[in-house]
PDB file of C-alpha atoms in Angstrom:
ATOM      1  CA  UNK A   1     113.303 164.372  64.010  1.00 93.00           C
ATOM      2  CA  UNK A   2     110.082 162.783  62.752  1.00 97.00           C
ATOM      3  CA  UNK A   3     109.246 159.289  61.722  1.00 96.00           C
ATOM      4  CA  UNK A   4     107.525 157.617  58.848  1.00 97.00           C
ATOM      5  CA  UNK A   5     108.113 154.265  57.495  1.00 97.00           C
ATOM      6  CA  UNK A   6     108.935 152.441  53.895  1.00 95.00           C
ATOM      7  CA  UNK A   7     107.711 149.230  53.941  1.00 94.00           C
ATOM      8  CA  UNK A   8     106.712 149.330  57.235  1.00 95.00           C
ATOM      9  CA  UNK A   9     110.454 149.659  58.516  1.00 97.00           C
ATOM     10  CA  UNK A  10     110.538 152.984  60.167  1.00 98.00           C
ATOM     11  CA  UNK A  11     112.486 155.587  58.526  1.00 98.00           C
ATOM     12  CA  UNK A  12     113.862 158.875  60.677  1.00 98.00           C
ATOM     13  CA  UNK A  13     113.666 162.448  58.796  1.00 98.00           C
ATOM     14  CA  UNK A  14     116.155 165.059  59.705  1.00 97.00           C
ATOM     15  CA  UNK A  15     114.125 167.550  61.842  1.00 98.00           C
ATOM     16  CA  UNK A  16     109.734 168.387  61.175  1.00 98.00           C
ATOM     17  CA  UNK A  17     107.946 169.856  58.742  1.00 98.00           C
ATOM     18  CA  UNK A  18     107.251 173.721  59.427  1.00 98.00           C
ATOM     19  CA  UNK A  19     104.428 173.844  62.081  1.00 97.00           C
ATOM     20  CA  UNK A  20     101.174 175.358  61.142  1.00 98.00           C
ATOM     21  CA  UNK A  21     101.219 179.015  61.834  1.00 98.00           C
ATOM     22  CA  UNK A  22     104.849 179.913  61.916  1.00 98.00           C
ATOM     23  CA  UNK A  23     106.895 181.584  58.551  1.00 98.00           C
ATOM     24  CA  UNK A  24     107.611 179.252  56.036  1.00 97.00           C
ATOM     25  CA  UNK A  25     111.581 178.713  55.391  1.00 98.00           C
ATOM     26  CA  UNK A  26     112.706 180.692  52.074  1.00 96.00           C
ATOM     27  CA  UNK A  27     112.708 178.365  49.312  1.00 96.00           C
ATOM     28  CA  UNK A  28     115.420 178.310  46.115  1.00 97.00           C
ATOM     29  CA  UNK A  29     115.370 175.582  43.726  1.00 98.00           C
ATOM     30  CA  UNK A  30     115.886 174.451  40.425  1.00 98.00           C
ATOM     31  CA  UNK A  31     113.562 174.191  37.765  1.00 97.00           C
ATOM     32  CA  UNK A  32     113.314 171.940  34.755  1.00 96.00           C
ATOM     33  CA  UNK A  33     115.025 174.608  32.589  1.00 95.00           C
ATOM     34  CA  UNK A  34     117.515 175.139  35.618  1.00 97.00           C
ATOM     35  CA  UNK A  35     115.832 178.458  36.255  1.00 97.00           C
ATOM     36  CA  UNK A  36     115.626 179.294  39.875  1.00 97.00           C
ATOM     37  CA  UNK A  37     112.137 178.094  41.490  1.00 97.00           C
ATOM     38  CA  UNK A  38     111.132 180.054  44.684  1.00 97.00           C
ATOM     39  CA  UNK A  39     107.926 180.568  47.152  1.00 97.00           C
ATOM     40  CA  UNK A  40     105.530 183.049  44.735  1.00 95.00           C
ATOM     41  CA  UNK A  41     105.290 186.463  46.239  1.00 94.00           C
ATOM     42  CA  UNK A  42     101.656 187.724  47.168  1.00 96.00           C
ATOM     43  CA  UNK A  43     100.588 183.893  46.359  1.00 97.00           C
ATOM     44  CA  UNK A  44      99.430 180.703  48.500  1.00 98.00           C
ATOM     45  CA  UNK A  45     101.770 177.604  47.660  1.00 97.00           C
ATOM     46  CA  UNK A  46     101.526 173.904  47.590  1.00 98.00           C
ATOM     47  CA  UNK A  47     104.583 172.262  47.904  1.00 98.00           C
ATOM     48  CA  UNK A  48     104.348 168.673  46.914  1.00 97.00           C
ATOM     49  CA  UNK A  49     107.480 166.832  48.270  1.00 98.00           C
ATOM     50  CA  UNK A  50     108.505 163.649  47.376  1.00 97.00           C
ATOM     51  CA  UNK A  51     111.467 160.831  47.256  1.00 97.00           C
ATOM     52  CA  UNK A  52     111.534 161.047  42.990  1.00 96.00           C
ATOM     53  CA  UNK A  53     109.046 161.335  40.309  1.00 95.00           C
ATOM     54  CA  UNK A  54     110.481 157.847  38.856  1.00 93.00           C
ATOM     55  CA  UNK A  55     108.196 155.896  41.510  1.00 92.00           C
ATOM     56  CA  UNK A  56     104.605 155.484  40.608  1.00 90.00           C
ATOM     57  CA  UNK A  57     103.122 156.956  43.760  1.00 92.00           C
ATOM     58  CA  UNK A  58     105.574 160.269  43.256  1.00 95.00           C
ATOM     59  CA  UNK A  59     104.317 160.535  39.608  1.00 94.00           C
ATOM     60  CA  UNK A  60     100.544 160.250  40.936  1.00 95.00           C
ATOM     61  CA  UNK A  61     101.219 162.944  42.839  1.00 95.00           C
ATOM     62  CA  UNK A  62     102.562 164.913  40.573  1.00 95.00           C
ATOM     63  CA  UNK A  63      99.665 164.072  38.086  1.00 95.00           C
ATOM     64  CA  UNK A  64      96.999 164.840  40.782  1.00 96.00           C
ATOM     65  CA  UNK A  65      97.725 168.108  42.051  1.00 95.00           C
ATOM     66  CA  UNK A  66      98.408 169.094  38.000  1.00 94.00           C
ATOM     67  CA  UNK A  67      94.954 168.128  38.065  1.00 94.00           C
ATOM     68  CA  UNK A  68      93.587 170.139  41.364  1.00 94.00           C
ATOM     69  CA  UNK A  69      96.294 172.900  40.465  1.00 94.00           C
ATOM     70  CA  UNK A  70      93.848 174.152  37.147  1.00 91.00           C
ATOM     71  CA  UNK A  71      91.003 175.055  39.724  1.00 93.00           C
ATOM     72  CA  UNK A  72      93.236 176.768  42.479  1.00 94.00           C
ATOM     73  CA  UNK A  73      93.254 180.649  42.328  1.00 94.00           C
ATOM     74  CA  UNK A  74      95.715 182.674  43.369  1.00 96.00           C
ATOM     75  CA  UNK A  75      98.043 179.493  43.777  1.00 97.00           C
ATOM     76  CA  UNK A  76     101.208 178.040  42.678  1.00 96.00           C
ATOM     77  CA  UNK A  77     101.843 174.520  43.517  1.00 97.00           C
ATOM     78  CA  UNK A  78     105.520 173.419  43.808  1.00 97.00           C
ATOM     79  CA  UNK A  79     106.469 169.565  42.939  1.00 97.00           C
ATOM     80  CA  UNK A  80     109.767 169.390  45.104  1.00 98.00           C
ATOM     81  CA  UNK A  81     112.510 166.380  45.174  1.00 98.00           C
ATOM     82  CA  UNK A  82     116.214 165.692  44.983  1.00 97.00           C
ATOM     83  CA  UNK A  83     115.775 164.726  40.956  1.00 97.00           C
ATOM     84  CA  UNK A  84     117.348 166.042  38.476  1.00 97.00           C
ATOM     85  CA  UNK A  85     115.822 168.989  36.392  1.00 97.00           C
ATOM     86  CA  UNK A  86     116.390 167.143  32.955  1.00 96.00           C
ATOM     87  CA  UNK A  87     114.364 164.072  34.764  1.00 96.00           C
ATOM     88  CA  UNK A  88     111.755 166.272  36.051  1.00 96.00           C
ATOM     89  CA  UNK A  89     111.270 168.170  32.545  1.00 95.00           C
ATOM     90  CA  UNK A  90     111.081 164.930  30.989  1.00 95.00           C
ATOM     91  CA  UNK A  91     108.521 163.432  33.191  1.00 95.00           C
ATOM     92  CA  UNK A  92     106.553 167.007  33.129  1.00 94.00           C
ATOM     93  CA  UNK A  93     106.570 167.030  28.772  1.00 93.00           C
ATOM     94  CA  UNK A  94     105.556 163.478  28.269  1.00 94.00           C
ATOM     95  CA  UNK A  95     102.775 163.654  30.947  1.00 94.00           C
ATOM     96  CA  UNK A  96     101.446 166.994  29.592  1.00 93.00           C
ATOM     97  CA  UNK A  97     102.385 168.516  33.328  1.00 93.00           C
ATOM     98  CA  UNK A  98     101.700 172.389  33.465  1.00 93.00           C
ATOM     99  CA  UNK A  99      99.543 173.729  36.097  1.00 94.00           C
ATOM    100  CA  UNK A 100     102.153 173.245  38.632  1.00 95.00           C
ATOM    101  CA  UNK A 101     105.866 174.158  38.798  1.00 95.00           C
ATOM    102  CA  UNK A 102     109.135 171.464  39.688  1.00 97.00           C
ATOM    103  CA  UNK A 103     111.655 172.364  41.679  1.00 97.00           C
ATOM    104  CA  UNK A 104     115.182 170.288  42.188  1.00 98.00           C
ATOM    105  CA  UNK A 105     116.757 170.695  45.606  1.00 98.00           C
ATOM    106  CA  UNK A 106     120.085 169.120  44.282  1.00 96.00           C
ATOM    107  CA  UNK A 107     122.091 172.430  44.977  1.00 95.00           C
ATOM    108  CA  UNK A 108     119.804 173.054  48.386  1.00 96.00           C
ATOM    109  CA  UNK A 109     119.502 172.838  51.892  1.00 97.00           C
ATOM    110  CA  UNK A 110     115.602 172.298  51.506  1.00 98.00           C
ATOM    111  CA  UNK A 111     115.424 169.138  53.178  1.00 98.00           C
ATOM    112  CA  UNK A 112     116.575 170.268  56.360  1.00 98.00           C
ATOM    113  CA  UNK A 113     115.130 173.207  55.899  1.00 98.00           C
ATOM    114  CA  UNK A 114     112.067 171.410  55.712  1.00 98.00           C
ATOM    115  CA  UNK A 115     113.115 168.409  57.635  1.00 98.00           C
ATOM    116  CA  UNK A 116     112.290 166.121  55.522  1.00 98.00           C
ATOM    117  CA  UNK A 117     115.687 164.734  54.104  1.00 98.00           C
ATOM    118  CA  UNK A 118     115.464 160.840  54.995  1.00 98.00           C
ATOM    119  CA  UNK A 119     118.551 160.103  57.367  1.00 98.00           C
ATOM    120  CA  UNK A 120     118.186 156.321  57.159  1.00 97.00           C
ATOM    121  CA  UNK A 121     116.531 153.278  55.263  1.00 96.00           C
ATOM    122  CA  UNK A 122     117.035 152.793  51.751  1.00 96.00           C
ATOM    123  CA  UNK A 123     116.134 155.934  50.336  1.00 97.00           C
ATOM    124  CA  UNK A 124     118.414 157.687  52.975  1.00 97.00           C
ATOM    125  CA  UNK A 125     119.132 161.190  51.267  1.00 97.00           C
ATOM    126  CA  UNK A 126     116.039 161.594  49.657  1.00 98.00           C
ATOM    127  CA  UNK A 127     112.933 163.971  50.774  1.00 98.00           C
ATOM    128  CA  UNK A 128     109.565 162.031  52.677  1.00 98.00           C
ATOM    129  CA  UNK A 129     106.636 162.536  51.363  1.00 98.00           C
ATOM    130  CA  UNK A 130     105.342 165.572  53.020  1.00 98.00           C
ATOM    131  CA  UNK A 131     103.124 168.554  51.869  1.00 98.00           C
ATOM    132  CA  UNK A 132     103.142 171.745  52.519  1.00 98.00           C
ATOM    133  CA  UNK A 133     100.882 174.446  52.373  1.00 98.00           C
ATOM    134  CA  UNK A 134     100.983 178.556  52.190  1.00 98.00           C
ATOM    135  CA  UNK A 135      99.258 181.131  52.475  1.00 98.00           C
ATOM    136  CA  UNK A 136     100.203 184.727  50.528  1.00 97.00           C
ATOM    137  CA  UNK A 137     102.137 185.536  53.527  1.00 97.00           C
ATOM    138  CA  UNK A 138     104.655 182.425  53.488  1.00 97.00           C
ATOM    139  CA  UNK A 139     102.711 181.595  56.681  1.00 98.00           C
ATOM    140  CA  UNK A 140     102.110 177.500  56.853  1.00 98.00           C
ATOM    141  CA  UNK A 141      98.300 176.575  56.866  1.00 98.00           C
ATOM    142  CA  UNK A 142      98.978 173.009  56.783  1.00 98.00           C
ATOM    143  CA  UNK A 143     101.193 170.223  56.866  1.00 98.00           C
ATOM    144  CA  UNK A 144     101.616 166.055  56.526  1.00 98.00           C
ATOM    145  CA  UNK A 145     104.341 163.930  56.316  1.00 98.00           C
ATOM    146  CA  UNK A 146     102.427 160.500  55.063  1.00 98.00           C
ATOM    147  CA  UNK A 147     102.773 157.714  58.029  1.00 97.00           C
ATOM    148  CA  UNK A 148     104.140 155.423  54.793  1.00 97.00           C
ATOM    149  CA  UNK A 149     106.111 156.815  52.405  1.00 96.00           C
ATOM    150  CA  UNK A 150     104.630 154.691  49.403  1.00 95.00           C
ATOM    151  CA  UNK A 151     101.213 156.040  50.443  1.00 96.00           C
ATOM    152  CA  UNK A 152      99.585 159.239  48.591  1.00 96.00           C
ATOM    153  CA  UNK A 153      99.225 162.437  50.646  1.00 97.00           C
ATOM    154  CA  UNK A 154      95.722 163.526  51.649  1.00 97.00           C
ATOM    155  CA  UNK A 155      94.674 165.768  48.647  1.00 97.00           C
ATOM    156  CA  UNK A 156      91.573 167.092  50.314  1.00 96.00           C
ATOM    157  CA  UNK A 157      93.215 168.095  53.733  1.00 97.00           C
ATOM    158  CA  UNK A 158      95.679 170.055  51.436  1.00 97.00           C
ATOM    159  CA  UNK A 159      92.952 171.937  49.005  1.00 96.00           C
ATOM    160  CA  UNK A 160      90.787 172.459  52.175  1.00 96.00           C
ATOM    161  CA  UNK A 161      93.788 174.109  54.421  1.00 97.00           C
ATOM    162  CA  UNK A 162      93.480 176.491  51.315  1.00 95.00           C
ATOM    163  CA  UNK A 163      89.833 177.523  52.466  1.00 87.00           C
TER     164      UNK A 163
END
């Protein structure tokens, strides 16, 4: 288990993030058309994991690696969280979203895959922020769980694990 906080209460995650250098768990989701989202083949990956895209910090996120996404070769980046597809579609349209992909782990085992399914506090069930980063290979290059869980991640640690 790892810890981050909300509010400053700490808040326990089901198991860690992948650690740098070992194979990246398989990932299946669900995209805002319900299509099935997984890790790109012969691509790096940015998964951008989150509690839900209806909190402002989430939604920054979102926004800010669509923005870093349109200068990234040879990379998909993944916007992952327990919301619903029609949510995430709807957040995606009206924000002009699409450089990056969303992916709804509602039908997955992602967050303990991942270990980042909260296990207590008040958003107990959602994912911590966390990102995740890939290279072609699935192997992980870098990773973060954010001490504070309304904090951003650290954009340039993620782009710079890219090389």
């Amino acid at each position: 288990m790892a810890t981050t906080a909300l509010g400053g209460n700490p808040v326990t995650t089901a198991g860690e993030l992948p650690a740098v250098g070992s194979s990246a768990p398989s990932v299946s989701l669900v995209g805002a058309d319900f299509g099935t989202v997984t890790l790109p083949e012969g691509q790096r990956a940015v998964l951008n994991i989150f509690p839900s895209i209806d909190t402002g910090v989430c939604a920054a996120s979102v926004r800010k690696f669509n923005e870093l996404a349109a200068g990234l070769e040879n990379t998909a980046v993944i916007n992952v969280s327990q919301d619903l597809p029609p949510a995430l579609g709807r957040f995606c349209g009206a924000e002009g979203i699409d450089n990056v992909q969303v992916g709804s782990a509602f039908r997955s085992s992602f967050g303990d895959d991942y270990g980042v399914r909260m296990t207590d506090g008040k958003l107990e069930g959602l994912f911590a922020r966390s990102i995740v980063v890939l290279d072609a290979d699935g192997t992980v290059l870098h990773s973060q769980l954010v001490p504070e869980i309304a904090t951003e991640p650290d954009y340039d640690a993620a782009i710079a694990a890219l090389g």
